[in-house]
Amino acid sequence: MSNIKQQIVRVLPERLSEIVRMMIHPDRRGIFLLKKYGIRYAPKLSDFPPMVMIDTTTRCNLACNHCPSSVLSKDENWGGDMDFGLYKKIIDEIAHENPSSIVRPFNSGEPLLRKDMEKMIRYAKDKGVKYVSINTNGTLLNEKRAYKILDSGLDHIEFSMDAFSEETYKLIKNVNFYQKVVDNLERLIRLKESIRPDFKINVSFVKQQDNHHECEVFQAYWENKVDQVTIREYHQHGGLVDAHGRYRELNNKYRHPCPYLWERVIVQHNGKVRFCESDWKAEHAVWNVYDQTLKEIWHSDEYQKLRNEHIRGSFDHPFCKQCTDWKVIG
């Protein structure tokens, strides 16, 4: 019997069915086994990133407490908009190498601040990319924009709401657009039902000190209106956001390999490529899509070295070493 099978047999029998279900997803089985039972097993590396996050803009019209953008945007040397030509280069490679990769043309900014966001989405869909998703704060999604988004071919949209009242929304977002966002969301729900029933709508809620009391009512209200409700733990984003916002601390016995290393790459507006979403300043980005293809970067010696370190249980990389978000990622 192999070592991995021997370790599985030792776990509680009533949990074996859970493990079997997770084995259907081989890219995540090693991370699951380590998190649940302390079994160290290397995840399978795909030939091309399963997800590509493209930072088409770093601009944002809000300043949420839990988001580093509110801090970094004060630095005039940080951020900008991605050139459409660079975006097309990235999409062309994805369409050629693996059109099934999830494309998310956003990361640190509000994607709808780009007037051509629908054009960017349509370019990806016309190239054969199977799944395109964006995350928005919803403030700019008026009726005209809603029709354009639905017509663009976008597959999924997530509204980052983080509140169930105007008072809490203002505490989290530092502005009071709550009712405007609710109206925009409910309009999109109605349009989806009549125009594109296959379109997926998700609402999300990041738990923190100022809003955790609304978490349950938020979920109960929206779960029958949208396709998915996502409740997230608070992230510190590599120390860029103060830990005081965390509503509770998780106690994991084992630190597991970060799933991001096997799941995604993040391309900055300037072409730099990050291995971690939380490295907003790209201080540890050693690659650039102007110089290499995404596939070359994905299989680079530097990337593989970092994966191997995580598999061995070594988290001494300067950025990984300071990470506390591993407790809530995965």
Short mmCIF file of C-alpha atoms in Angstrom, two decimals:
data_model
loop_
_atom_site.label_atom_id
_atom_site.label_comp_id
_atom_site.label_asym_id
_atom_site.label_seq_id
_atom_site.Cartn_x
_atom_site.Cartn_y
_atom_site.Cartn_z
CA MET A 1 0.00 0.00 0.00
CA SER A 2 1.38 3.42 -0.95
CA ASN A 3 2.29 5.93 1.74
CA ILE A 4 -0.56 8.27 0.80
CA LYS A 5 -3.10 5.42 1.01
CA GLN A 6 -1.77 4.37 4.40
CA GLN A 7 -2.23 7.92 5.69
CA ILE A 8 -5.78 8.12 4.35
CA VAL A 9 -6.77 4.83 6.00
CA ARG A 10 -5.71 6.23 9.37
CA VAL A 11 -8.22 9.09 9.29
CA LEU A 12 -11.68 8.73 10.78
CA PRO A 13 -13.78 6.38 8.60
CA GLU A 14 -16.78 8.71 8.64
CA ARG A 15 -14.70 11.37 6.83
CA LEU A 16 -13.52 9.12 4.00
CA SER A 17 -16.49 9.99 1.82
CA GLU A 18 -15.51 13.64 2.05
CA ILE A 19 -12.01 12.81 0.86
CA VAL A 20 -13.34 10.74 -2.03
CA ARG A 21 -15.50 13.65 -3.18
CA MET A 22 -12.50 15.96 -3.10
CA MET A 23 -10.47 13.50 -5.18
CA ILE A 24 -12.68 14.42 -8.11
CA HIS A 25 -10.73 17.69 -8.14
CA PRO A 26 -7.08 16.51 -8.31
CA ASP A 27 -5.64 20.02 -8.43
CA ARG A 28 -6.86 20.64 -4.89
CA ARG A 29 -6.66 17.24 -3.24
CA GLY A 30 -3.22 17.75 -1.73
CA ILE A 31 -4.21 21.05 -0.14
CA PHE A 32 -7.44 19.52 1.18
CA LEU A 33 -5.69 16.53 2.74
CA LEU A 34 -3.11 18.69 4.44
CA LYS A 35 -5.64 21.19 5.79
CA LYS A 36 -7.97 18.51 7.14
CA TYR A 37 -5.65 15.77 8.27
CA GLY A 38 -2.04 16.91 8.06
CA ILE A 39 -1.32 14.62 5.10
CA ARG A 40 1.28 16.25 2.86
CA TYR A 41 0.66 15.49 -0.80
CA ALA A 42 1.73 17.55 -3.82
CA PRO A 43 -1.09 19.09 -5.88
CA LYS A 44 -1.04 18.41 -9.59
CA LEU A 45 0.34 21.23 -11.74
CA SER A 46 -1.70 22.05 -14.83
CA ASP A 47 -0.02 22.86 -18.13
CA PHE A 48 -1.44 26.41 -18.08
CA PRO A 49 -2.83 28.58 -15.26
CA PRO A 50 -6.44 27.55 -14.49
CA MET A 51 -7.18 31.21 -13.73
CA VAL A 52 -5.68 34.43 -15.07
CA MET A 53 -6.44 37.65 -13.23
CA ILE A 54 -5.73 40.73 -15.35
CA ASP A 55 -5.42 44.07 -13.57
CA THR A 56 -7.02 46.17 -16.29
CA THR A 57 -7.19 49.15 -13.92
CA THR A 58 -6.05 49.93 -10.40
CA ARG A 59 -8.43 52.88 -10.07
CA CYS A 60 -11.36 52.64 -7.66
CA ASN A 61 -14.16 55.04 -6.74
CA LEU A 62 -14.50 53.68 -3.19
CA ALA A 63 -12.16 53.36 -0.21
CA CYS A 64 -13.26 50.20 1.60
CA ASN A 65 -11.65 49.52 4.96
CA HIS A 66 -10.61 45.99 4.02
CA CYS A 67 -9.05 46.89 0.66
CA PRO A 68 -5.41 48.00 0.13
CA SER A 69 -6.51 50.16 -2.79
CA SER A 70 -7.63 52.85 -0.36
CA VAL A 71 -4.06 53.02 0.96
CA LEU A 72 -2.08 52.55 -2.24
CA SER A 73 -4.14 54.98 -4.31
CA LYS A 74 -2.64 57.83 -2.28
CA ASP A 75 0.69 57.08 -3.96
CA GLU A 76 0.61 58.76 -7.37
CA ASN A 77 3.37 56.42 -8.59
CA TRP A 78 1.25 53.32 -8.00
CA GLY A 79 -1.12 51.87 -10.51
CA GLY A 80 -2.74 52.84 -13.76
CA ASP A 81 -4.70 51.34 -16.64
CA MET A 82 -3.57 48.43 -18.79
CA ASP A 83 -2.93 49.10 -22.46
CA PHE A 84 -5.57 47.39 -24.60
CA GLY A 85 -2.85 45.95 -26.81
CA LEU A 86 -1.26 44.20 -23.84
CA TYR A 87 -4.64 42.89 -22.76
CA LYS A 88 -5.20 41.42 -26.23
CA LYS A 89 -1.77 39.77 -26.13
CA ILE A 90 -2.68 38.05 -22.85
CA ILE A 91 -6.12 36.97 -24.09
CA ASP A 92 -4.66 35.65 -27.35
CA GLU A 93 -2.29 33.39 -25.43
CA ILE A 94 -5.06 32.13 -23.14
CA ALA A 95 -7.30 31.38 -26.12
CA HIS A 96 -4.47 29.47 -27.79
CA GLU A 97 -3.15 27.56 -24.77
CA ASN A 98 -6.27 26.89 -22.71
CA PRO A 99 -9.55 28.69 -23.49
CA SER A 100 -11.04 26.92 -20.45
CA SER A 101 -8.92 29.05 -18.11
CA ILE A 102 -11.05 31.43 -16.07
CA VAL A 103 -10.36 35.03 -17.06
CA ARG A 104 -10.96 37.75 -14.51
CA PRO A 105 -10.15 41.17 -16.05
CA PHE A 106 -9.83 42.89 -12.70
CA ASN A 107 -7.87 42.65 -9.47
CA SER A 108 -7.08 45.79 -7.52
CA GLY A 109 -9.49 48.28 -9.08
CA GLU A 110 -13.12 48.80 -10.07
CA PRO A 111 -13.40 47.32 -13.59
CA LEU A 112 -16.40 49.43 -14.59
CA LEU A 113 -14.30 52.58 -14.31
CA ARG A 114 -12.95 51.49 -17.68
CA LYS A 115 -15.33 52.75 -20.36
CA ASP A 116 -14.16 49.90 -22.61
CA MET A 117 -14.62 47.06 -20.11
CA GLU A 118 -17.46 45.57 -22.13
CA LYS A 119 -15.24 45.70 -25.22
CA MET A 120 -12.51 43.86 -23.31
CA ILE A 121 -14.95 41.18 -22.20
CA ARG A 122 -16.31 40.80 -25.74
CA TYR A 123 -12.78 40.43 -27.13
CA ALA A 124 -12.12 37.51 -24.79
CA LYS A 125 -15.43 35.83 -25.59
CA ASP A 126 -14.96 36.26 -29.35
CA LYS A 127 -11.54 34.64 -29.02
CA GLY A 128 -13.16 31.57 -27.48
CA VAL A 129 -12.48 32.09 -23.77
CA LYS A 130 -15.13 30.02 -22.05
CA TYR A 131 -15.55 31.85 -18.73
CA VAL A 132 -15.08 35.55 -17.96
CA SER A 133 -15.90 36.97 -14.54
CA ILE A 134 -15.64 40.38 -12.89
CA ASN A 135 -16.06 41.72 -9.38
CA THR A 136 -17.65 45.16 -8.95
CA ASN A 137 -18.80 47.43 -6.15
CA GLY A 138 -21.94 48.01 -8.23
CA THR A 139 -22.03 51.78 -7.97
CA LEU A 140 -21.57 52.34 -11.72
CA LEU A 141 -23.88 49.62 -12.99
CA ASN A 142 -26.78 51.82 -14.09
CA GLU A 143 -29.44 50.57 -16.51
CA LYS A 144 -27.48 51.42 -19.67
CA ARG A 145 -24.34 49.74 -18.33
CA ALA A 146 -26.32 46.69 -17.22
CA TYR A 147 -27.58 46.10 -20.76
CA LYS A 148 -24.04 46.50 -22.12
CA ILE A 149 -22.63 44.05 -19.58
CA LEU A 150 -25.23 41.43 -20.43
CA ASP A 151 -24.59 41.96 -24.15
CA SER A 152 -20.81 41.67 -23.73
CA GLY A 153 -20.96 37.93 -23.12
CA LEU A 154 -19.79 38.15 -19.51
CA ASP A 155 -20.47 34.87 -17.71
CA HIS A 156 -20.41 35.94 -14.07
CA ILE A 157 -20.46 39.08 -11.97
CA GLU A 158 -19.88 39.48 -8.24
CA PHE A 159 -21.19 42.43 -6.25
CA SER A 160 -18.97 43.26 -3.26
CA MET A 161 -21.55 44.55 -0.80
CA ASP A 162 -20.26 43.75 2.71
CA ALA A 163 -23.34 45.16 4.46
CA PHE A 164 -27.08 44.85 4.91
CA SER A 165 -27.85 48.40 6.01
CA GLU A 166 -26.92 51.93 5.05
CA GLU A 167 -25.25 52.50 8.41
CA THR A 168 -22.95 49.49 8.14
CA TYR A 169 -22.26 50.12 4.45
CA LYS A 170 -21.02 53.61 5.29
CA LEU A 171 -18.78 52.25 8.05
CA ILE A 172 -17.18 49.77 5.65
CA LYS A 173 -17.11 51.78 2.41
CA ASN A 174 -16.78 55.30 3.85
CA VAL A 175 -19.56 56.50 1.51
CA ASN A 176 -23.30 55.90 1.46
CA PHE A 177 -24.17 54.30 -1.87
CA TYR A 178 -25.96 51.36 -0.29
CA GLN A 179 -29.43 51.91 -1.74
CA LYS A 180 -27.98 52.80 -5.13
CA VAL A 181 -26.07 49.51 -5.23
CA VAL A 182 -29.11 47.51 -4.09
CA ASP A 183 -31.22 49.14 -6.81
CA ASN A 184 -28.56 48.43 -9.45
CA LEU A 185 -28.29 44.81 -8.33
CA GLU A 186 -32.02 44.16 -8.27
CA ARG A 187 -32.38 45.71 -11.73
CA LEU A 188 -29.64 43.42 -13.06
CA ILE A 189 -31.42 40.42 -11.52
CA ARG A 190 -34.63 41.35 -13.37
CA LEU A 191 -32.78 41.89 -16.66
CA LYS A 192 -30.94 38.59 -16.30
CA GLU A 193 -34.20 36.72 -15.89
CA SER A 194 -35.66 38.21 -19.07
CA ILE A 195 -32.55 38.48 -21.28
CA ARG A 196 -29.87 36.00 -20.16
CA PRO A 197 -31.05 33.40 -17.63
CA ASP A 198 -27.67 31.64 -17.90
CA PHE A 199 -25.83 34.73 -16.59
CA LYS A 200 -24.55 34.21 -13.03
CA ILE A 201 -24.84 36.82 -10.27
CA ASN A 202 -23.03 36.55 -6.97
CA VAL A 203 -23.06 38.82 -3.92
CA SER A 204 -20.23 38.80 -1.38
CA PHE A 205 -19.61 39.86 2.19
CA VAL A 206 -16.20 40.23 3.87
CA LYS A 207 -16.63 39.71 7.61
CA GLN A 208 -15.09 42.35 9.88
CA GLN A 209 -15.73 43.97 13.23
CA ASP A 210 -18.19 46.52 11.84
CA ASN A 211 -20.41 44.14 9.90
CA HIS A 212 -20.28 40.59 11.28
CA HIS A 213 -23.61 41.10 13.05
CA GLU A 214 -25.31 41.42 9.64
CA CYS A 215 -23.75 38.34 8.06
CA GLU A 216 -26.65 35.92 8.63
CA VAL A 217 -29.42 38.29 7.59
CA PHE A 218 -27.40 39.28 4.51
CA GLN A 219 -27.14 35.66 3.45
CA ALA A 220 -30.77 34.88 4.22
CA TYR A 221 -32.03 37.83 2.18
CA TRP A 222 -29.92 37.35 -0.95
CA GLU A 223 -29.64 33.57 -1.23
CA ASN A 224 -33.02 33.24 -2.95
CA LYS A 225 -32.42 36.22 -5.25
CA VAL A 226 -28.97 35.53 -6.72
CA ASP A 227 -27.05 32.47 -7.89
CA GLN A 228 -24.55 32.52 -5.05
CA VAL A 229 -23.83 34.28 -1.76
CA THR A 230 -20.17 34.30 -0.74
CA ILE A 231 -19.09 35.01 2.84
CA ARG A 232 -15.36 35.66 3.15
CA GLU A 233 -13.00 35.92 6.06
CA TYR A 234 -11.02 39.12 6.38
CA HIS A 235 -7.67 39.25 4.57
CA GLN A 236 -4.69 41.34 5.63
CA HIS A 237 -3.29 41.49 2.09
CA GLY A 238 0.33 41.06 3.07
CA GLY A 239 0.07 43.53 5.93
CA LEU A 240 -1.30 46.39 3.81
CA VAL A 241 -4.55 46.36 5.80
CA ASP A 242 -4.54 46.60 9.58
CA ALA A 243 -5.41 43.41 11.45
CA HIS A 244 -7.96 45.22 13.62
CA GLY A 245 -10.59 44.56 10.95
CA ARG A 246 -10.47 40.81 11.41
CA TYR A 247 -13.67 39.70 13.06
CA ARG A 248 -12.22 36.47 14.41
CA GLU A 249 -9.06 34.40 14.21
CA LEU A 250 -8.97 30.92 12.76
CA ASN A 251 -6.80 28.30 14.41
CA ASN A 252 -5.40 25.86 11.85
CA LYS A 253 -3.08 23.22 13.20
CA TYR A 254 -1.23 22.87 9.92
CA ARG A 255 -0.09 25.48 7.46
CA HIS A 256 -0.84 24.17 4.00
CA PRO A 257 0.67 24.98 0.59
CA CYS A 258 -0.98 28.08 -0.82
CA PRO A 259 -3.51 27.06 -3.50
CA TYR A 260 -2.79 30.24 -5.45
CA LEU A 261 0.52 28.75 -6.62
CA TRP A 262 -1.37 26.05 -8.52
CA GLU A 263 -4.54 27.96 -9.36
CA ARG A 264 -3.78 31.39 -10.77
CA VAL A 265 -1.48 34.13 -11.95
CA ILE A 266 -2.07 37.86 -11.60
CA VAL A 267 -0.95 40.22 -14.35
CA GLN A 268 -0.43 43.83 -13.28
CA HIS A 269 -1.53 46.75 -15.44
CA ASN A 270 2.12 47.21 -16.48
CA GLY A 271 2.69 43.57 -17.43
CA LYS A 272 4.36 42.41 -14.22
CA VAL A 273 3.21 38.99 -13.07
CA ARG A 274 2.54 38.16 -9.42
CA PHE A 275 2.14 34.75 -7.82
CA CYS A 276 -0.01 36.18 -5.02
CA GLU A 277 -3.08 38.40 -5.06
CA SER A 278 -1.94 40.05 -1.85
CA ASP A 279 1.32 41.39 -3.31
CA TRP A 280 -0.44 44.54 -4.46
CA LYS A 281 2.78 46.51 -4.80
CA ALA A 282 4.27 43.74 -6.98
CA GLU A 283 7.39 43.85 -4.83
CA HIS A 284 7.99 40.14 -5.47
CA ALA A 285 7.00 40.05 -9.14
CA VAL A 286 10.02 38.71 -11.02
CA TRP A 287 8.29 38.16 -14.37
CA ASN A 288 6.72 40.35 -17.06
CA VAL A 289 4.47 39.30 -19.95
CA TYR A 290 6.28 41.77 -22.17
CA ASP A 291 9.33 39.49 -21.85
CA GLN A 292 7.84 36.01 -21.43
CA THR A 293 4.63 34.17 -22.18
CA LEU A 294 2.30 33.22 -19.34
CA LYS A 295 3.05 29.57 -20.00
CA GLU A 296 6.81 30.17 -19.71
CA ILE A 297 6.26 32.05 -16.46
CA TRP A 298 3.96 29.33 -15.10
CA HIS A 299 6.65 26.69 -15.64
CA SER A 300 9.62 28.88 -14.73
CA ASP A 301 12.29 27.70 -12.30
CA GLU A 302 11.39 30.48 -9.84
CA TYR A 303 7.72 29.49 -9.78
CA GLN A 304 8.45 25.79 -9.37
CA LYS A 305 10.99 26.44 -6.64
CA LEU A 306 8.35 28.31 -4.65
CA ARG A 307 5.82 25.51 -5.14
CA ASN A 308 8.34 22.91 -3.98
CA GLU A 309 9.14 24.97 -0.89
CA HIS A 310 5.45 25.05 0.04
CA ILE A 311 5.10 21.30 -0.52
CA ARG A 312 8.04 20.71 1.84
CA GLY A 313 6.42 22.94 4.45
CA SER A 314 8.95 25.75 4.01
CA PHE A 315 7.39 29.21 3.93
CA ASP A 316 10.54 31.32 4.14
CA HIS A 317 9.93 33.33 0.98
CA PRO A 318 9.94 37.00 2.13
CA PHE A 319 6.31 37.51 1.16
CA CYS A 320 4.98 34.11 2.26
CA LYS A 321 6.77 34.40 5.59
CA GLN A 322 4.69 37.40 6.67
CA CYS A 323 1.39 35.99 5.38
CA THR A 324 -1.46 35.37 7.79
CA ASP A 325 -4.10 34.98 5.09
CA TRP A 326 -3.17 31.32 4.56
CA LYS A 327 -5.59 30.59 7.39
CA VAL A 328 -8.57 31.71 5.32
CA ILE A 329 -7.42 30.91 1.77
CA GLY A 330 -8.44 27.64 0.21
#
